[in-house]
CSV table of C-alpha atoms in Angstrom, one decimal:
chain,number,residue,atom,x,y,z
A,1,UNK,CA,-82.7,119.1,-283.4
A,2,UNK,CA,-84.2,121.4,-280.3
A,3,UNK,CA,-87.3,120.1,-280.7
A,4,UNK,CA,-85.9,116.3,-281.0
A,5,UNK,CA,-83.9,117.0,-277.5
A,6,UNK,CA,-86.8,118.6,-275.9
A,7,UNK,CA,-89.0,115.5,-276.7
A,8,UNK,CA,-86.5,112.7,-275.7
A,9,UNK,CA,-85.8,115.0,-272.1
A,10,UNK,CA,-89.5,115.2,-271.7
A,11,UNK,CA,-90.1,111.5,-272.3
A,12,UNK,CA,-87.4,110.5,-269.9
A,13,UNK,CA,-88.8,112.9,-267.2
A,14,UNK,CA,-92.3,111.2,-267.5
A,15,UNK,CA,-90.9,107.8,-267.2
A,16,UNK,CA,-89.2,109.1,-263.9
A,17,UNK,CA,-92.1,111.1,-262.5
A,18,UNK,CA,-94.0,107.8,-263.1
A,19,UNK,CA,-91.8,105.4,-262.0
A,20,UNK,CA,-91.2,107.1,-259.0
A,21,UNK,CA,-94.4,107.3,-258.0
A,22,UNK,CA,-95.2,103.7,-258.3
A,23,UNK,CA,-92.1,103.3,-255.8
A,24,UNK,CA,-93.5,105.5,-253.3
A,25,UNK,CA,-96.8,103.7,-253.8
A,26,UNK,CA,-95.2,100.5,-253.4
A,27,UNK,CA,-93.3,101.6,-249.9
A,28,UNK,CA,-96.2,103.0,-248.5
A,29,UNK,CA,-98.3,99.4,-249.5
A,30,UNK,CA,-95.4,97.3,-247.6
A,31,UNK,CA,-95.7,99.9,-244.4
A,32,UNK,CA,-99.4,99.7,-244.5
A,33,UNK,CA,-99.5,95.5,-244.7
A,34,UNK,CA,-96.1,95.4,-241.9
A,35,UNK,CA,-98.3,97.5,-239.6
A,36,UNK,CA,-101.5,95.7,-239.7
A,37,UNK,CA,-99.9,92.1,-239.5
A,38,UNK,CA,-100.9,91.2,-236.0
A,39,UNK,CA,-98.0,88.4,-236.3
A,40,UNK,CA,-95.4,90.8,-235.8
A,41,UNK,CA,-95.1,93.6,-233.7
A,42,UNK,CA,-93.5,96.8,-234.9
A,43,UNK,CA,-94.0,99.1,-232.0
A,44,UNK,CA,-90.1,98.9,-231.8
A,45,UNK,CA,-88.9,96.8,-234.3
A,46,UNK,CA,-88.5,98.1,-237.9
A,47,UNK,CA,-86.4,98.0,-241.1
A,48,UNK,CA,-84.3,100.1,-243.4
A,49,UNK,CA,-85.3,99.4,-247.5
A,50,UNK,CA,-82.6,100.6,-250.4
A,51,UNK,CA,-83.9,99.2,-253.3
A,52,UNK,CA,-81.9,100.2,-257.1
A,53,UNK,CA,-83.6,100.0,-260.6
A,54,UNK,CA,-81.4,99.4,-263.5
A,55,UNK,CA,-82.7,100.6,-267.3
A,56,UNK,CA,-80.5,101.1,-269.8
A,57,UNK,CA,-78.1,104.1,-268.7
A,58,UNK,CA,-80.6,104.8,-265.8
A,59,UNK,CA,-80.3,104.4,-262.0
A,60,UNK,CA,-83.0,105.0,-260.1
A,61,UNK,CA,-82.5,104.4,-256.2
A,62,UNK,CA,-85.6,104.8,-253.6
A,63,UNK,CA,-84.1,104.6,-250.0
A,64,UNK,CA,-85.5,104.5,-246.5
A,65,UNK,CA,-83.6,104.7,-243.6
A,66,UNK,CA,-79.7,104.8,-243.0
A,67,UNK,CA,-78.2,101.9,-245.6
A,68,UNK,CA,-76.5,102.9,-248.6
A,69,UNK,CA,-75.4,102.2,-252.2
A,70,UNK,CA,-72.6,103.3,-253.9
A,71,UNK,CA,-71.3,102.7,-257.7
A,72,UNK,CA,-67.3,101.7,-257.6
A,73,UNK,CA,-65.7,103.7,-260.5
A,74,UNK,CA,-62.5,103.0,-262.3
A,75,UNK,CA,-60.1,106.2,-263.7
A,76,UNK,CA,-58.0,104.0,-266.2
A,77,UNK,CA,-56.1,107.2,-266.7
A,78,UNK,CA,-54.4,107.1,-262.8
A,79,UNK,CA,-55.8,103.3,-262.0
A,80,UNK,CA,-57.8,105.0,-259.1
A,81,UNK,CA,-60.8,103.7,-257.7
A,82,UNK,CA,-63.6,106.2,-257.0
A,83,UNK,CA,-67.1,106.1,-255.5
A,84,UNK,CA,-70.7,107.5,-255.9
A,85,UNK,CA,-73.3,107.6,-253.6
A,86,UNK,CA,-76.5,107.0,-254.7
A,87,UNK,CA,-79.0,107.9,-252.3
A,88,UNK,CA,-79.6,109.7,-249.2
A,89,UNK,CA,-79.0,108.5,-245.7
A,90,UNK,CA,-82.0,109.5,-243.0
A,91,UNK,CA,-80.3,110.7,-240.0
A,92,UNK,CA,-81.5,112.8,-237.4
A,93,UNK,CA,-78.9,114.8,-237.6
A,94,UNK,CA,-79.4,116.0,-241.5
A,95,UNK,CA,-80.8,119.3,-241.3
A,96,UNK,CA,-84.8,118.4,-243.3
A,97,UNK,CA,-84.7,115.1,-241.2
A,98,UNK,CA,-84.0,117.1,-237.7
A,99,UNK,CA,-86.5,120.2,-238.6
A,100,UNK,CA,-89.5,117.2,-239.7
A,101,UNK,CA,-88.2,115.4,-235.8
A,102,UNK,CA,-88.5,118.5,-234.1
A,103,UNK,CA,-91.9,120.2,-235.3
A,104,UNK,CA,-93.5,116.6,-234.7
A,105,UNK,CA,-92.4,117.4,-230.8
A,106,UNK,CA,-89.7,114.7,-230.9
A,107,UNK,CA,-86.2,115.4,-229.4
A,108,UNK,CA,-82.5,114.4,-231.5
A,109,UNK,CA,-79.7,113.4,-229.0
A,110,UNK,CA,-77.4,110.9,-227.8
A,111,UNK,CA,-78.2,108.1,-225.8
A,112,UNK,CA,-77.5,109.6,-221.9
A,113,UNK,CA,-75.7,108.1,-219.4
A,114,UNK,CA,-76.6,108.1,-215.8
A,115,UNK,CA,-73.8,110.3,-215.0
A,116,UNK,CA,-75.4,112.9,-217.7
A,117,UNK,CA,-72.7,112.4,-220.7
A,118,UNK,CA,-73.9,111.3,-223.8
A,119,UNK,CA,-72.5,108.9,-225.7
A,120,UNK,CA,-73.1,107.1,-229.9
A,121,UNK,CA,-74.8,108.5,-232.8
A,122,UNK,CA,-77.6,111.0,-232.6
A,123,UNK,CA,-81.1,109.0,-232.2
A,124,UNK,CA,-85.1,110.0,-232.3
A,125,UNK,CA,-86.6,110.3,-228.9
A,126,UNK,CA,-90.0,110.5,-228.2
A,127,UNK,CA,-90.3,113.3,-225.4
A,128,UNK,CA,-91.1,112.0,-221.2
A,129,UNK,CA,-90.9,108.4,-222.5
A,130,UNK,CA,-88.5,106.0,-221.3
A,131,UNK,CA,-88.1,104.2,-224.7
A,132,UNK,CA,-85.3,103.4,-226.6
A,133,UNK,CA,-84.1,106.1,-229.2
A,134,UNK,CA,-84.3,105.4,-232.7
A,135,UNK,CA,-80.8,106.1,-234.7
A,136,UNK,CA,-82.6,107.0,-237.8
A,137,UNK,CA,-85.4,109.2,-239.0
A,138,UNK,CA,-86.9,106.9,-241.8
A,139,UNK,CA,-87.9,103.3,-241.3
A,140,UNK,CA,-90.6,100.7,-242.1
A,141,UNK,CA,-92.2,99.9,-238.6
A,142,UNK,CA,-91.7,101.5,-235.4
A,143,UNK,CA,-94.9,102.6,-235.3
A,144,UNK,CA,-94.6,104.0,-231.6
A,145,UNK,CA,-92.0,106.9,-233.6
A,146,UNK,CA,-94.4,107.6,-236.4
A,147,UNK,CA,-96.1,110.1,-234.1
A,148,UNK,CA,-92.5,112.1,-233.9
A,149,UNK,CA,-92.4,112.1,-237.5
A,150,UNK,CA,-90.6,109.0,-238.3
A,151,UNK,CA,-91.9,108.0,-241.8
A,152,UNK,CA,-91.2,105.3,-244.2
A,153,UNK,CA,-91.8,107.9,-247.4
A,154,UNK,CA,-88.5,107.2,-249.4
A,155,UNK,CA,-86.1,109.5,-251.3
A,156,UNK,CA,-86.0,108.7,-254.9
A,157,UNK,CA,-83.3,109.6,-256.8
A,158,UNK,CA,-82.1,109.0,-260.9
A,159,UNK,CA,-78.5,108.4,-261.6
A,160,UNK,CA,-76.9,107.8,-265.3
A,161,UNK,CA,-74.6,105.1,-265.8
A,162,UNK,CA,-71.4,106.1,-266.8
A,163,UNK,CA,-68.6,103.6,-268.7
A,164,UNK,CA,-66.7,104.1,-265.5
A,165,UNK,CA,-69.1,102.2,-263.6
A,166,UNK,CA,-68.1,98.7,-262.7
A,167,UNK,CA,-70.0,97.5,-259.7
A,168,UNK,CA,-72.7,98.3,-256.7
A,169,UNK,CA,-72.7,98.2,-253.2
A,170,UNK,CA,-75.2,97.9,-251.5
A,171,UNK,CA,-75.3,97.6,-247.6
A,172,UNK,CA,-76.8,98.3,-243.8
A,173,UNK,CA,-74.9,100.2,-241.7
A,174,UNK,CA,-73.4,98.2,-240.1
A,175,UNK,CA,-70.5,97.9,-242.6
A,176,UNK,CA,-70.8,101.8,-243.0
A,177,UNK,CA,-70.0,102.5,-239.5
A,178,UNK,CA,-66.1,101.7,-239.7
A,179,UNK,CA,-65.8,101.5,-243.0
A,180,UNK,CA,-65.8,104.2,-245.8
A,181,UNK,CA,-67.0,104.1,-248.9
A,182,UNK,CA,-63.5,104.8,-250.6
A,183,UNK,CA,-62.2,101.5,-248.5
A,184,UNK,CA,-65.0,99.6,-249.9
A,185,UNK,CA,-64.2,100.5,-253.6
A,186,UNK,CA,-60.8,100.0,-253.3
A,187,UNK,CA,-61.5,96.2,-251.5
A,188,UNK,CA,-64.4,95.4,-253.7
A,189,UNK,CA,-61.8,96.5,-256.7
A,190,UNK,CA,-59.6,93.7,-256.1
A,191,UNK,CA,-61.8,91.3,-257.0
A,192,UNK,CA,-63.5,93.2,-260.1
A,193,UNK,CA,-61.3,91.5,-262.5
A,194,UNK,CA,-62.0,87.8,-261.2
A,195,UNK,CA,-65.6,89.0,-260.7
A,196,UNK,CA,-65.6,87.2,-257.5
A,197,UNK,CA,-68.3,88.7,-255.4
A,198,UNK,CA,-68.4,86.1,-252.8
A,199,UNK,CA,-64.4,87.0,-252.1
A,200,UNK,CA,-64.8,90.5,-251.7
A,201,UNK,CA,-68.5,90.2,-249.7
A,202,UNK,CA,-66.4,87.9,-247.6
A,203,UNK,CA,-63.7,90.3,-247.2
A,204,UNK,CA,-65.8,93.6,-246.5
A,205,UNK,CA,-67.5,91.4,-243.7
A,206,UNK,CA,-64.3,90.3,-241.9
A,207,UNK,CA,-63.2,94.1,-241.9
A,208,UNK,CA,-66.3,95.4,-240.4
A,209,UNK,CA,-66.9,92.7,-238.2
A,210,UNK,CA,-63.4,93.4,-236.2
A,211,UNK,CA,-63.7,97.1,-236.2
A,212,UNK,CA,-67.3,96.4,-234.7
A,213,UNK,CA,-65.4,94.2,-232.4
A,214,UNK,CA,-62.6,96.8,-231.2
A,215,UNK,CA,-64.9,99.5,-230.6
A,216,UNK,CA,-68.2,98.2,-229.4
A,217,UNK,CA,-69.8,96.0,-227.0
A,218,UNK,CA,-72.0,94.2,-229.9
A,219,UNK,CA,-72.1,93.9,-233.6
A,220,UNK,CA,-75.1,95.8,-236.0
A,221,UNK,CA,-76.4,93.8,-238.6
A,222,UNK,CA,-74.0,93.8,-241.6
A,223,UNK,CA,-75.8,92.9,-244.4
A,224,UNK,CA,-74.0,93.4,-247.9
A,225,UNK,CA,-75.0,93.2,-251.8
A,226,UNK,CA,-72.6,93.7,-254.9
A,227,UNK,CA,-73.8,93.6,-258.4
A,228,UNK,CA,-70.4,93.7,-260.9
A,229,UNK,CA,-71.1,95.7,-264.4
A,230,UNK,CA,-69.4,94.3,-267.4
C-alpha cells in the first residue's frame, strides 16, 4: 500500500513540477511579445495576471502582481461562510519582494508630498528619478522598473478542492482595497443558491465603487470574476 501511495504522490508531483513550468514559460512568452510590440508602450504602463487551473481535486494558481483569488467555503455545521486565498499578492512591502527591490538599488515608500509627509500604499521607486512609483513589485510591462527588480516571474501555487468549496473570486485590487475577503464571501454567498453571478458581480462592484468614492479622489480599476462550484 506504501509503495501504491508513494507512486500516486510522485505522479501528482511530476504533473505539478511540469505544469508549473509550462506556466512560467508561458508568462515569460507574453512579457517577452508585450515588450517588443512597438504598438504599445510599456515604459509605464503594465498589467497584473491571476490565472487558476482546475483538474479534478486540483487548484493550481500562477499570480503576478497584486490581484487575488479566493475560494468561498460553506461550514453547514454553523452556516458560516469562510475564505481561502489562493495565491500570493506582490507588494513591496512583503518581506522577499522588498529584499529583491532593494538589492536591485530601488527604494519602497510612500508617495511624498511637498510638505515631506507621505501618504497611500507603499510603491517601487526607481532612485534620483522623478517617475511615478509603482504600487507593486510584480507586473507584465513597466519595463523602465524591470532594472529595480520588478519582474513578471509568477508564484505558482497547488490547492485541493475540498467539498466545502462552492465558488471563486477572482479580482484586481481595486475591489480589494475596501473590501475584505470575508465581505466578499459572505456577499457572493447570497447569491450561491440562485447561482446568480451577474447579481453578486453587480453587488461587489457597487460596494467598492462607493468606498473608492468616500475615500479617494479616483477609482482603480475593479475588475471581478466568479466561477460557482456545484
Amino acid at each position: 500500500i506504501k509503495k501504491d501511495n508513494d507512486t500516486i504522490s510522485n505522479n501528482c508531483n511530476n504533473y505539478y513540477n511540469i505544469i508549473s513550468e509550462s506556466i512560467k514559460s508561458s508568462f515569460s512568452q507574453a512579457e517577452n511579445q508585450l515588450n517588443n510590440n512597438t504598438d504599445i508602450n510599456t515604459n509605464y504602463s503594465g498589467s497584473t495576471c491571476i490565472s487558476l487551473l482546475f483538474n479534478n481535486n486540483q487548484i493550481i494558481s500562477a499570480n503576478v502582481g497584486d490581484s487575488r483569488a479566493i475560494k468561498g467555503q460553506y461550514i453547514s455545521q454553523n452556516k458560516k461562510w469562510i475564505y481561502e486565498v489562493l495565491n500570493k499578492e506582490h507588494k513591496p512591502e512583503n518581506k522577499e519582494e522588498y529584499l529583491r527591490i532593494i538589492k536591485n538599488k530601488g527604494s519602497v515608500h510612500p508617495f511624498l508630498l511637498e510638505n515631506n509627509e507621505y501618504i497611500g500604499p507603499q510603491r517601487v521607486w526607481i532612485q534620483d528619478k522623478n517617475i511615478p512609483g509603482l504600487a507593486m513589485s510584480r507586473a507584465f510591462g513597466d519595463k523602465l522598473f524591470n532594472s529595480v527588480g520588478v519582474i513578471s516571474k509568477p508564484d505558482v501555487i497547488s490547492f485541493k478542492y475540498k467539498s466545502i468549496d462552492k465558488f471563486v473570486v477572482i479580482a484586481s485590487d481595486g475591489l480589494w482595497t475596501y473590501v475584505t475577503s470575508q465581505e466578499a464571501v459572505e456577499i457572493v454567498g447570497k447569491y450561491y443558491e440562485k447561482l446568480d453571478c451577474d447579481k453578486a458581480i453587480e453587488e461587489l462592484y457597487s460596494i467598492a465603487k462607493k468606498r473608492w468614492e468616500e475615500n479617494d479622489d479616483f477609482i482603480d480599476d475593479i475588475a471581478i470574476i466568479i466561477i460557482f462550484f456545484r
